[in-house]
Amino acid sequence: MRRAIQFRLNGASVEAQVAPHETLVEVLREEFGLFGARESCGQGLCGCCTVLVDGTAVSGCLYLAALAEGAHVQTVEGAAELDAVQEAFIERAAFQCGFCTPGFVLMTRQLLDEHPDPSEDEIRHYLSGNLCRCAAYPEIIEAVKLAARKRRQS
Amino acid sequence: MKRATQATETPQVGRSVPRLESWLKVTGRAEYVHNLRLPGMLYGKIFRSSVAHGRIKRIDVSAARALAGVHSVVTAAEVKTLVPEPYYGPAFHDQPVLAVDKVRYVGEPVAVVLASDPHVAEEAVHLISAEYEELPAVYDEVEAMTSKAIVHETLKPAGTFPDLKHLKGRSNTNVALDFRLRRGDAAKAMKGAERVFEHRFRTQQVMHTPLEPLVSVAESTDSSLTIHTASQSPSFVRIEIARLLGWPENRVRVRVPFLGGGFGAKLYIKLEALVAVLSLLVHRPVKVSLTMEEQFFTITKHASTFRIKSGVTRDGRIVARDCEVWWNGGAYADIGPRVTQKSGFTAPGPYDIQDVSIDSYALYTNLPPAGALRGFGIPQLVWAYESHTDMIARELGIDPVEFRRKNLLREGRPQATGTRMKDAALEKVLERTAALLEWEKPFDHGSGTVRRGRGLAIGFKACIANTTSLAAVSVNADGSCTVYTSCVDMGQGSDTAMAQIAAEVLRMPTESVTVVHSDTDVTPFDMATLGSRSLFHSGNAVKLAAEDAVRKLNELRAELKLAADTPIADVFRKKYGMRAGSVMGGGNFIPPYTPPDENGQTENATPFWMVGATGVELEVDTETGRVRITRLINVADVGTPINPRIVETQLSGGAIMQLGFTLFEKMLFDAEGQLRNASLAEYKIPGLLDLPAEIVNEAVVAEQRSGPFGAKGVGETATFGVSPAVANAIHDAIGVRLTELPLNPEAVFQAMHK
Amino acid sequence: MLKIGEEERGLSPFELAEPRSLREALALLGADGVRPLSGGTALMLMMKAGVLRPTRLVNLRRLGIDQIERGNGGELRVGAMTTLRALEKSPLLKEWPVIARTLRTLSNVRVRNVATVGGHLAHGDPHMDLPPLLSALGATVTIAGPKGERTTPVEALYAGYLETTLARNELITQLLVPAMGARRAAYLKCTTRSADDWPALGVAVVLDGRKTSIVVSAATDRPTRLASVEAAEGLRIESDLHGSAQYKKQLLRVYLARAIHEARHASH
């Protein structure tokens, strides 16, 4: 029942043999050795499995891989160098165990694409679907604000 | 990047160095066991008990075995062919690798399916059926004291602990441990007291919920075993697995990369015994990764009941305190007996009370096992004694801060065990919390349907004793440094702190130091990463190891007749004629400790005290009972911070986590012991929208003289006071007292209308 | 609530059909074990939990029914495959600000990025936010089936907990929301655990001159219209993990009053 699907992954054209029931996060892990998107709650509530499909953030654990056919899939591993968001997360100590961090980084990029100068309320709402059990939330809010400043300056 | 050979005079301790692994974590490249796949690896999926207490009559695995793609199905029968006595545990050898004869809680592992495809293994699990002869079950910790339902036929304390020996072979009881402390004569003092107050408090069962669910992988040959595991206690895992298999320790290797959170969930044996046995049975690597849901059936935090009684003089001096604490340990003891005892002795709180009596009971029940969760029982105790303290103060008409001041344990005064307080900044922490709350100023209590209140609470903890840490420091030929420790970085930032300590001693930049992750073939013994002990214990061991390395380097310089400030790389070049060699320093840290007598008395109960207080301002919606925290103040004595920034994130993170346990987190069971909310959809943890409007964190100026560079642990400190501070503030707002967690809107509303 | 022992977890194998037209999609539906796949967020959850074990999913994503437009009568027309996020960002929602406000706190951004209006309405979970609001606004849906199209009020879609009046071979194709006109509306929801929890209660209120439309959800097994404010007292509410029936009744009293207040002061 496996079939070949083609898509772009972090800018490169790729092909994968996927079964209809396999999720995007499984295929990224098993076929491409990408571990930045990781399944945690398995219900799309924690954001650890966040990936971008055609530029839009989705929960990779609830997204059938077969539906990525022809799409551009981007993961946290996509960029070669640290961007303003990642730098800001480091500078503001916005993570502890790091398991949720790739999801927060990707969602923050989306937030700043939509709202270059987000209010604290916008930050809290936009990222409310990402959980951090270490509760680095105050530092995450600070990091998002710093990333916004860095982006505006560059 | 700075060159490794560069020496520095800049202090490395006290610097807010970004975590050494920052790049790895923001790019998704940090190593977790979750990522690991080995050639030929099988995935194990667990079939779990559907009854809370029952004798296993029959397990039918035939359909599962027959499913295409299934490699094998394993039950206790197969486990016993390899390990005849397949029971493990840190205090009691009571937990079977897979259920033997009996099941003791809903969700207990009964069988495992192995397959190359985890979906196939999962599918096959559904084809397994089991029949049980159901037995009466007990769920409540107080009922368990006298219940006819007996969870374990006989107690099986681990033989290694002298203080548990008396429990061996006890039967017909659910009391795993009865800790007793007597100081003076509390009953007599109570009789003589002008006022007596007695209250009862309860806490609920909750779960750690690390976002990286428990995961272990084992690979084996007939004579060696490697376990890759998300564990906070690799050294313990090696010892316990070696004991189970009857192997020498050096044939069991335990590797631990980064952890995606721990909080006490990943201690002792969780999946390690299971994957080890499975791998040895099938001669293939085996991985078991739990789902978030399965974590709820693996390890939790104790529900508890605490009866606390105080005798007080009319002017507010506490003269006697009587504490009775029941800990709901669930079906297996895990570290519960140690929680009962090692935290139990602080049950009277940080107050100077002449006559004290404590009884603390570890109980078995038919619920998922409970262990340590960020505080090792302390948050449950502080919840009770700081609510009680506020209730007494208000009854006596004394300001709650003043009442605490009057009774606080001062430096040098003996605590309930008789151990004198040392380097415990209780006064400072209390005063700073009151100051940050502007306690002396009038407070607007709101009006209409929005009432405002404020409250505070202070707690303390004795770091667990008697424990050991070893470390090694290698100074390499280019002057760079490698630290070997079995301390596990589960997010608390220990790698960075250990590197800072080594760098400070070696006078090099922290960035020139790397920390080798736990690998029992490489890194030396460490008791475990728990209870905020690691910065102090492993930190001291690393410091000793680095000092040893410096001593050896200086000996080399002397031998080679080099100046004292000769750069390290030049020393090696001179010695070996080329870039070669290294210097290895060793550190072995065991703080002094005196075991308690039969009354719980000892002159030295702990290597150090942690002190934490919480101040809260909140609003209560009187129509719905909803509580909104507007200000959360966390004040702590952490000694002298090694990395102030990481200390701050630990304080605020710990407090926010405890806020979840305070306001809404709760595992809900039905009358049959079935958990009704085993998922993040139904068991809610705090998110960004639950954050208090304002959070203030402060580490008071303090020094732990026995700590590395004056430092001590911080991981748990901010959790202590949160729950009672919120309850005290709710009382301040609406005059209603809650005595059971969580303080959810319905509980507040019901209390208002009782 | 599923129990250990009864529960079946994990995704089990199924086929994925990819129709290119509505007619093709409809032809594939109807048989046992066949389910339409829209955004898939709720469906995947039910499949992972083993509540649903379909043998074939019919992917609706290539049907192209995702336009948002204003109709000739001033009504809002939303293609069923429009994502909640696309709707939320649509400039047309300036005329239906209550919908935009509701979408902002509906689940999370990732879910809204994927979940569709049609899927959201067809799911039948009473904890969803749009069904009570759209019911109160008098919205209707166009439903396509083997015999052609029919139109039904959103309110009439729900028969019970996770039960809708859609036949297995029918699909929602379009949502129609009448112009707000002079109407003012509010939707309030209340969570009893974390802020991002499923609601314990949802209350939609639409004021149209002297007429008040009230639809309650989450605390009831389906979106339920109240004939009057007083009717709240007689509403059947069950205890669940979010709270006791008695407490949720209190929440209803409070939130109903607050929703009416908010609607009165809303610009629309």
Coordinates of N, CA, C and O in Angstrom, one line a residue, chain B residues 45-46 48-50 106-107 119 122-123 125-126 291 293-294 297 449 621-626 663-664 668 670 672 674-678 681-687 689-690 744-746 749-750 753, chain C residues 1-13 45 48-50 53 105 127 161 189-198 239-248 250-251 253-255 257-258:
Chain B
K45 N 5.4 -2.6 22.2 CA 4.2 -1.9 22.6 C 3.5 -2.7 23.8 O 3.5 -3.9 23.7
I46 N 3.0 -2.0 24.7 CA 2.6 -2.6 26.0 C 1.1 -2.8 26.1 O 0.3 -1.9 25.8
R48 N -1.8 -3.4 28.7 CA -1.9 -3.0 30.1 C -3.2 -3.6 30.8 O -4.2 -3.8 30.1
S49 N -3.1 -3.7 32.1 CA -4.2 -4.2 32.9 C -5.4 -3.3 32.8 O -5.3 -2.0 32.8
S50 N -6.6 -3.9 32.7 CA -7.8 -3.1 32.7 C -8.5 -3.1 34.0 O -9.6 -2.6 34.1
V106 N -4.9 -0.2 37.3 CA -5.3 -0.1 35.9 C -4.2 0.6 35.1 O -3.8 1.7 35.4
G107 N -3.7 -0.1 34.1 CA -2.6 0.5 33.3 C -1.3 -0.2 33.5 O -0.3 0.1 32.9
H119 N 3.5 0.3 14.3 CA 2.0 0.3 14.0 C 1.5 -1.2 14.1 O 0.4 -1.4 14.6
E122 N 1.4 -2.1 17.8 CA 0.2 -1.5 18.4 C -1.1 -2.3 18.0 O -1.9 -2.5 18.9
E123 N -1.2 -2.6 16.8 CA -2.3 -3.4 16.3 C -2.4 -4.7 17.0 O -3.5 -5.1 17.5
V125 N -1.3 -5.4 20.0 CA -1.7 -5.3 21.4 C -3.2 -5.4 21.6 O -3.7 -6.0 22.6
H126 N -3.9 -4.9 20.6 CA -5.4 -4.9 20.7 C -5.9 -6.3 20.5 O -7.1 -6.6 20.8
T291 N 3.7 6.7 24.9 CA 2.9 7.8 24.4 C 2.7 8.7 25.6 O 2.9 8.3 26.8
E293 N 0.0 9.6 26.8 CA -1.1 8.9 27.6 C -0.5 7.8 28.5 O -0.9 7.7 29.7
E294 N 0.4 7.0 28.0 CA 1.0 6.0 28.8 C 1.8 6.5 30.0 O 2.0 5.8 31.0
F297 N 0.3 6.2 33.4 CA 0.2 4.9 34.0 C 1.6 4.4 34.4 O 1.8 3.2 34.7
T449 N -18.0 42.0 41.8 CA -17.8 40.6 41.6 C -16.3 40.3 41.4 O -15.9 39.2 41.2
D621 N -13.2 36.0 40.8 CA -14.5 36.3 40.2 C -15.5 35.6 41.1 O -15.6 34.4 41.1
T622 N -16.2 36.4 41.8 CA -17.1 35.8 42.8 C -18.3 35.1 42.2 O -19.0 34.3 42.9
E623 N -18.6 35.4 41.0 CA -19.7 34.7 40.3 C -19.4 33.3 39.8 O -20.2 32.5 39.7
T624 N -18.1 33.1 39.5 CA -17.7 31.8 38.9 C -16.6 31.1 39.8 O -16.3 29.9 39.5
G625 N -16.0 31.8 40.7 CA -14.9 31.2 41.5 C -13.6 31.2 40.8 O -12.6 30.7 41.3
R626 N -13.6 31.8 39.6 CA -12.3 31.8 38.8 C -11.3 32.7 39.5 O -11.6 33.8 39.9
L663 N -3.8 25.1 40.6 CA -5.1 25.7 40.1 C -5.9 24.7 39.3 O -7.1 24.8 39.4
F664 N -5.3 23.7 38.6 CA -6.2 22.9 37.8 C -5.8 21.4 37.6 O -6.6 20.6 37.4
L668 N -8.0 12.3 37.4 CA -9.4 12.0 37.9 C -9.7 10.5 37.6 O -9.6 10.0 36.5
D670 N -12.2 7.1 38.3 CA -13.6 6.7 38.6 C -13.6 5.6 39.7 O -12.5 5.3 40.3
E672 N -13.8 2.6 39.7 CA -13.1 1.3 39.5 C -11.6 1.6 39.3 O -10.9 0.7 38.9
Q674 N -10.2 3.6 37.2 CA -9.9 3.9 35.8 C -9.6 5.4 35.7 O -10.4 6.2 36.2
L675 N -8.5 5.7 35.1 CA -8.1 7.1 35.0 C -9.0 7.7 33.8 O -9.0 7.2 32.7
R676 N -9.6 8.8 34.1 CA -10.5 9.4 33.1 C -9.9 10.5 32.2 O -10.5 10.9 31.2
N677 N -8.7 10.9 32.5 CA -8.2 12.0 31.7 C -6.7 11.8 31.4 O -5.9 12.7 31.6
A678 N -6.4 10.7 30.8 CA -5.0 10.4 30.5 C -4.6 10.9 29.1 O -4.3 10.2 28.2
A681 N -5.4 16.5 26.2 CA -6.6 17.1 25.9 C -7.5 17.2 27.2 O -8.3 18.1 27.3
E682 N -7.3 16.3 28.1 CA -8.2 16.3 29.3 C -7.4 16.5 30.6 O -8.0 16.8 31.6
Y683 N -6.1 16.4 30.5 CA -5.2 16.7 31.7 C -4.5 18.0 31.2 O -3.6 17.9 30.4
K684 N -4.9 19.1 31.7 CA -4.4 20.4 31.2 C -3.2 20.8 32.0 O -3.2 20.8 33.2
I685 N -2.2 21.3 31.3 CA -1.0 21.9 31.9 C -0.9 23.4 31.6 O -1.5 23.8 30.6
P686 N -0.2 24.2 32.3 CA -0.2 25.6 32.1 C 0.4 26.0 30.7 O 1.3 25.4 30.2
G687 N -0.3 26.9 30.0 CA 0.2 27.4 28.7 C 0.4 28.9 28.9 O 0.3 29.5 30.0
L689 N -1.3 31.4 28.1 CA -2.5 32.2 28.5 C -2.8 32.0 30.0 O -3.6 32.7 30.5
D690 N -2.1 31.1 30.6 CA -2.3 30.9 32.0 C -1.2 31.7 32.9 O -1.3 31.6 34.1
N744 N -9.5 24.9 41.8 CA -10.1 25.3 40.5 C -11.4 26.1 40.8 O -11.9 26.2 41.9
P745 N -11.9 26.7 39.7 CA -13.1 27.6 39.9 C -14.2 27.0 40.6 O -14.8 27.6 41.5
E746 N -14.5 25.7 40.3 CA -15.7 25.1 40.9 C -15.4 24.9 42.4 O -16.3 25.2 43.2
F749 N -15.9 28.3 44.0 CA -17.3 28.6 44.0 C -18.0 27.8 45.1 O -18.8 28.4 45.9
Q750 N -17.8 26.5 45.1 CA -18.5 25.7 46.1 C -18.2 26.1 47.5 O -19.1 26.1 48.4
H753 N -20.1 29.0 48.7 CA -21.5 28.8 48.9 C -21.9 27.6 49.8 O -22.9 27.1 49.8
Chain C
M1 N -16.0 8.5 27.6 CA -14.6 8.4 27.8 C -14.2 6.9 27.6 O -14.8 6.0 28.2
L2 N -13.1 6.7 26.9 CA -12.6 5.4 26.7 C -11.9 4.9 27.9 O -11.3 5.7 28.7
K3 N -11.9 3.6 28.1 CA -11.2 3.1 29.2 C -10.1 2.1 28.7 O -10.2 1.6 27.7
I4 N -9.1 2.0 29.6 CA -8.1 1.0 29.3 C -8.8 -0.3 29.2 O -9.6 -0.7 30.0
G5 N -8.5 -1.1 28.2 CA -9.1 -2.4 28.0 C -10.1 -2.3 26.9 O -10.2 -3.2 26.0
E6 N -10.8 -1.2 26.8 CA -11.8 -1.0 25.7 C -11.1 -0.3 24.6 O -11.6 -0.2 23.5
E7 N -10.0 0.4 25.0 CA -9.5 1.4 24.1 C -8.7 0.8 23.0 O -8.0 -0.3 23.1
E8 N -8.6 1.4 21.9 CA -7.8 1.0 20.8 C -7.1 2.2 20.2 O -7.7 3.2 19.8
R9 N -5.8 2.2 20.3 CA -5.0 3.3 19.9 C -4.2 3.1 18.6 O -4.1 2.0 18.2
G10 N -3.7 4.2 18.1 CA -2.8 4.1 17.0 C -3.5 4.1 15.7 O -4.7 3.6 15.5
L11 N -2.9 4.6 14.7 CA -3.5 4.7 13.3 C -3.3 3.3 12.7 O -2.2 2.7 12.6
S12 N -4.4 2.7 12.2 CA -4.3 1.5 11.5 C -4.4 1.8 10.0 O -4.9 2.8 9.6
P13 N -3.9 0.9 9.2 CA -3.9 1.2 7.7 C -5.3 1.4 7.1 O -6.3 0.9 7.5
L45 N -7.5 12.7 15.1 CA -7.5 12.5 16.6 C -8.4 11.2 16.9 O -8.1 10.4 17.7
K48 N -6.6 8.2 15.7 CA -5.5 7.8 16.6 C -6.0 7.2 17.9 O -5.4 6.3 18.5
A49 N -7.2 7.7 18.4 CA -7.7 7.2 19.6 C -8.5 5.8 19.3 O -8.9 5.2 20.3
G50 N -8.6 5.4 18.1 CA -9.2 4.2 17.7 C -10.7 4.3 17.8 O -11.4 3.3 17.7
R53 N -12.1 3.7 12.8 CA -11.1 2.9 12.1 C -11.5 2.8 10.7 O -12.0 1.7 10.3
T105 N -9.8 32.6 19.4 CA -9.5 31.7 20.5 C -10.0 30.3 20.2 O -10.1 29.5 21.1
H127 N -18.2 20.8 21.8 CA -17.3 21.8 22.3 C -16.7 22.7 21.2 O -15.9 23.6 21.5
Y161 N -24.6 14.1 20.7 CA -23.2 14.2 20.8 C -22.5 13.4 19.7 O -22.7 12.2 19.5
K189 N -16.9 32.0 25.8 CA -16.8 30.6 26.2 C -16.0 30.6 27.5 O -15.4 31.6 27.9
C190 N -16.1 29.5 28.2 CA -15.6 29.5 29.6 C -14.8 28.1 29.7 O -15.4 27.1 29.5
T191 N -13.5 28.2 30.1 CA -12.8 27.0 30.4 C -12.6 26.9 31.9 O -12.6 27.9 32.6
T192 N -12.6 25.7 32.4 CA -12.5 25.5 33.9 C -11.1 25.0 34.3 O -10.9 24.8 35.5
R193 N -10.3 24.6 33.3 CA -8.9 24.2 33.7 C -8.0 25.2 33.1 O -8.0 26.3 33.5
S194 N -7.1 24.8 32.2 CA -6.2 25.8 31.6 C -7.0 26.7 30.6 O -8.1 26.3 30.2
A195 N -6.4 27.8 30.3 CA -7.1 28.7 29.4 C -7.3 28.1 28.0 O -8.3 28.4 27.3
D196 N -6.4 27.2 27.6 CA -6.5 26.6 26.2 C -7.3 25.4 26.2 O -7.3 24.6 25.2
D197 N -8.0 25.1 27.3 CA -8.8 23.9 27.4 C -10.0 23.9 26.4 O -10.4 25.0 26.0
W198 N -10.6 22.8 26.2 CA -11.9 22.8 25.6 C -12.9 23.5 26.5 O -12.8 23.4 27.7
S239 N -23.0 16.4 34.3 CA -21.7 16.6 34.9 C -20.6 15.9 33.9 O -20.9 14.9 33.3
D240 N -19.5 16.5 33.8 CA -18.4 15.9 33.1 C -17.1 16.3 33.7 O -17.0 16.9 34.8
L241 N -16.0 16.1 33.0 CA -14.6 16.4 33.5 C -14.4 17.9 33.7 O -13.5 18.3 34.4
H242 N -15.3 18.7 33.0 CA -15.1 20.2 33.2 C -15.8 20.7 34.4 O -15.6 21.8 34.8
G243 N -16.7 19.9 34.9 CA -17.4 20.4 36.1 C -18.7 19.7 36.4 O -19.2 19.0 35.5
S244 N -19.3 19.9 37.5 CA -20.6 19.3 37.8 C -21.7 20.0 37.1 O -21.5 21.2 36.7
A245 N -22.8 19.4 37.0 CA -24.0 20.0 36.3 C -24.4 21.2 37.0 O -24.7 22.3 36.4
Q246 N -24.4 21.2 38.3 CA -24.8 22.3 39.1 C -23.9 23.5 38.9 O -24.4 24.6 38.7
Y247 N -22.6 23.3 38.8 CA -21.7 24.4 38.7 C -21.8 24.9 37.2 O -21.8 26.2 37.0
K248 N -21.9 24.1 36.3 CA -22.0 24.6 34.9 C -23.3 25.3 34.7 O -23.4 26.3 33.9
Q250 N -24.5 27.3 37.0 CA -24.1 28.6 37.5 C -23.3 29.4 36.4 O -23.6 30.6 36.2
L251 N -22.4 28.7 35.8 CA -21.6 29.3 34.7 C -22.5 29.9 33.6 O -22.3 31.0 33.1
R253 N -25.7 30.8 33.9 CA -26.3 32.1 34.4 C -25.4 33.3 34.2 O -25.8 34.3 33.7
V254 N -24.2 33.1 34.6 CA -23.2 34.2 34.6 C -22.8 34.6 33.2 O -22.9 35.8 32.8
Y255 N -22.5 33.6 32.4 CA -22.0 33.9 31.1 C -23.1 34.4 30.1 O -22.8 35.1 29.2
A257 N -25.6 36.3 31.1 CA -25.7 37.7 31.4 C -24.6 38.5 30.8 O -24.8 39.5 30.2
R258 N -23.4 37.9 30.9 CA -22.2 38.6 30.4 C -22.2 38.7 28.8 O -21.8 39.7 28.2

